[in-house]
Short mmCIF file of C-alpha atoms in Angstrom, two decimals:
data_model
loop_
_atom_site.label_atom_id
_atom_site.label_comp_id
_atom_site.label_asym_id
_atom_site.label_seq_id
_atom_site.Cartn_x
_atom_site.Cartn_y
_atom_site.Cartn_z
CA UNK A 237 0.16 0.32 -0.04
CA UNK A 238 2.74 2.73 0.49
CA UNK A 239 4.53 3.90 -2.53
CA UNK A 240 8.04 5.60 -2.67
CA UNK A 241 8.37 9.19 -3.84
CA UNK A 242 9.44 7.21 -7.12
CA UNK A 243 6.55 5.71 -7.80
CA UNK A 244 4.31 9.09 -5.82
CA UNK A 245 5.82 10.72 -9.13
CA UNK A 246 4.88 7.83 -11.61
CA UNK A 247 0.95 8.55 -10.28
CA UNK A 248 1.59 11.91 -10.10
CA UNK A 249 2.50 12.10 -14.18
CA UNK A 250 0.03 9.72 -15.02
CA UNK A 251 -2.74 11.35 -12.87
CA UNK A 252 -2.56 14.50 -14.45
CA UNK A 253 -2.90 12.82 -18.59
CA UNK A 254 -5.87 10.86 -16.41
CA UNK A 255 -4.63 7.75 -16.83
CA UNK A 256 -4.04 6.83 -13.83
CA UNK A 257 -6.06 3.89 -11.73
CA UNK A 258 -8.50 5.08 -9.10
CA UNK A 259 -6.44 3.24 -6.76
CA UNK A 260 -3.67 4.78 -7.38
CA UNK A 261 -5.51 7.69 -7.21
CA UNK A 262 -6.47 6.75 -3.77
CA UNK A 263 -2.75 5.99 -3.07
CA UNK A 264 -1.29 9.17 -4.49
CA UNK A 265 -3.71 11.14 -2.64
CA UNK A 266 -2.21 9.72 0.61
CA UNK A 267 1.04 9.89 0.31
CA UNK A 268 1.05 13.65 -0.87
CA UNK A 269 -0.29 14.45 2.81
CA UNK A 270 2.33 12.80 4.02
CA UNK A 271 5.50 13.44 1.75
CA UNK A 272 5.65 17.34 1.64
CA UNK A 273 8.52 16.97 -1.15
CA UNK A 274 5.94 14.79 -3.24
CA UNK A 275 3.70 17.48 -2.37
CA UNK A 276 5.23 20.29 -4.10
CA UNK A 277 6.49 18.41 -6.54
CA UNK A 278 2.63 18.02 -7.51
CA UNK A 279 2.12 21.27 -7.38
CA UNK A 280 5.39 22.65 -9.63
CA UNK A 281 3.81 19.92 -11.93
CA UNK A 282 0.96 21.34 -12.17
CA UNK A 283 1.81 24.70 -12.47
CA UNK A 284 3.97 23.84 -15.43
CA UNK A 285 0.95 22.28 -17.14
CA UNK A 286 -1.59 24.91 -16.51
CA UNK A 287 1.29 28.01 -18.09
CA UNK A 288 2.11 25.00 -21.14
CA UNK A 289 -0.98 24.85 -21.90
CA UNK A 290 -2.07 28.52 -21.44
CA UNK A 291 1.22 29.08 -24.30
CA UNK A 292 -0.06 26.46 -26.04
CA UNK A 293 -3.59 27.98 -26.37
CA UNK A 294 -2.54 31.31 -27.29
CA UNK A 295 0.05 29.73 -29.76
CA UNK A 296 -2.13 27.23 -31.76
CA UNK A 297 -1.27 28.60 -35.10
CA UNK A 298 2.48 28.76 -34.88
CA UNK A 299 4.89 26.37 -34.88
CA UNK A 300 7.91 28.25 -33.59
CA UNK A 301 9.78 27.82 -30.65
CA UNK A 302 8.69 30.51 -27.70
CA UNK A 303 10.81 33.41 -28.38
CA UNK A 304 13.20 35.63 -25.89
CA UNK A 305 10.73 37.31 -24.13
CA UNK A 306 7.74 34.40 -23.78
CA UNK A 307 10.05 32.31 -22.47
CA UNK A 308 11.24 35.10 -19.77
CA UNK A 309 7.43 36.26 -19.28
CA UNK A 310 7.02 32.32 -18.69
CA UNK A 311 9.30 32.15 -16.21
CA UNK A 312 8.60 34.95 -14.57
CA UNK A 313 4.49 33.18 -13.92
CA UNK A 314 6.76 30.25 -12.40
CA UNK A 315 8.96 32.07 -9.58
CA UNK A 316 5.74 33.89 -8.74
CA UNK A 317 3.26 30.76 -8.00
CA UNK A 318 6.32 28.64 -6.28
#
């Protein structure tokens, strides 16, 4: 029943993409309640995904990489939310 931190981060990633089973999510939530480092990982992972999705929506038709200004903006957003 007890998860290692490596297993928890793996399930966290799967959960983010709706690939984790119900029981994996239950075990992950218990682990996140007990392990503050994994809770921080989960929070950072969520923030990164939200930032990525936000920029992805803005650039749907543009297949280029982020310019330096966009990278700096994303970096500032991450730092303020962490």
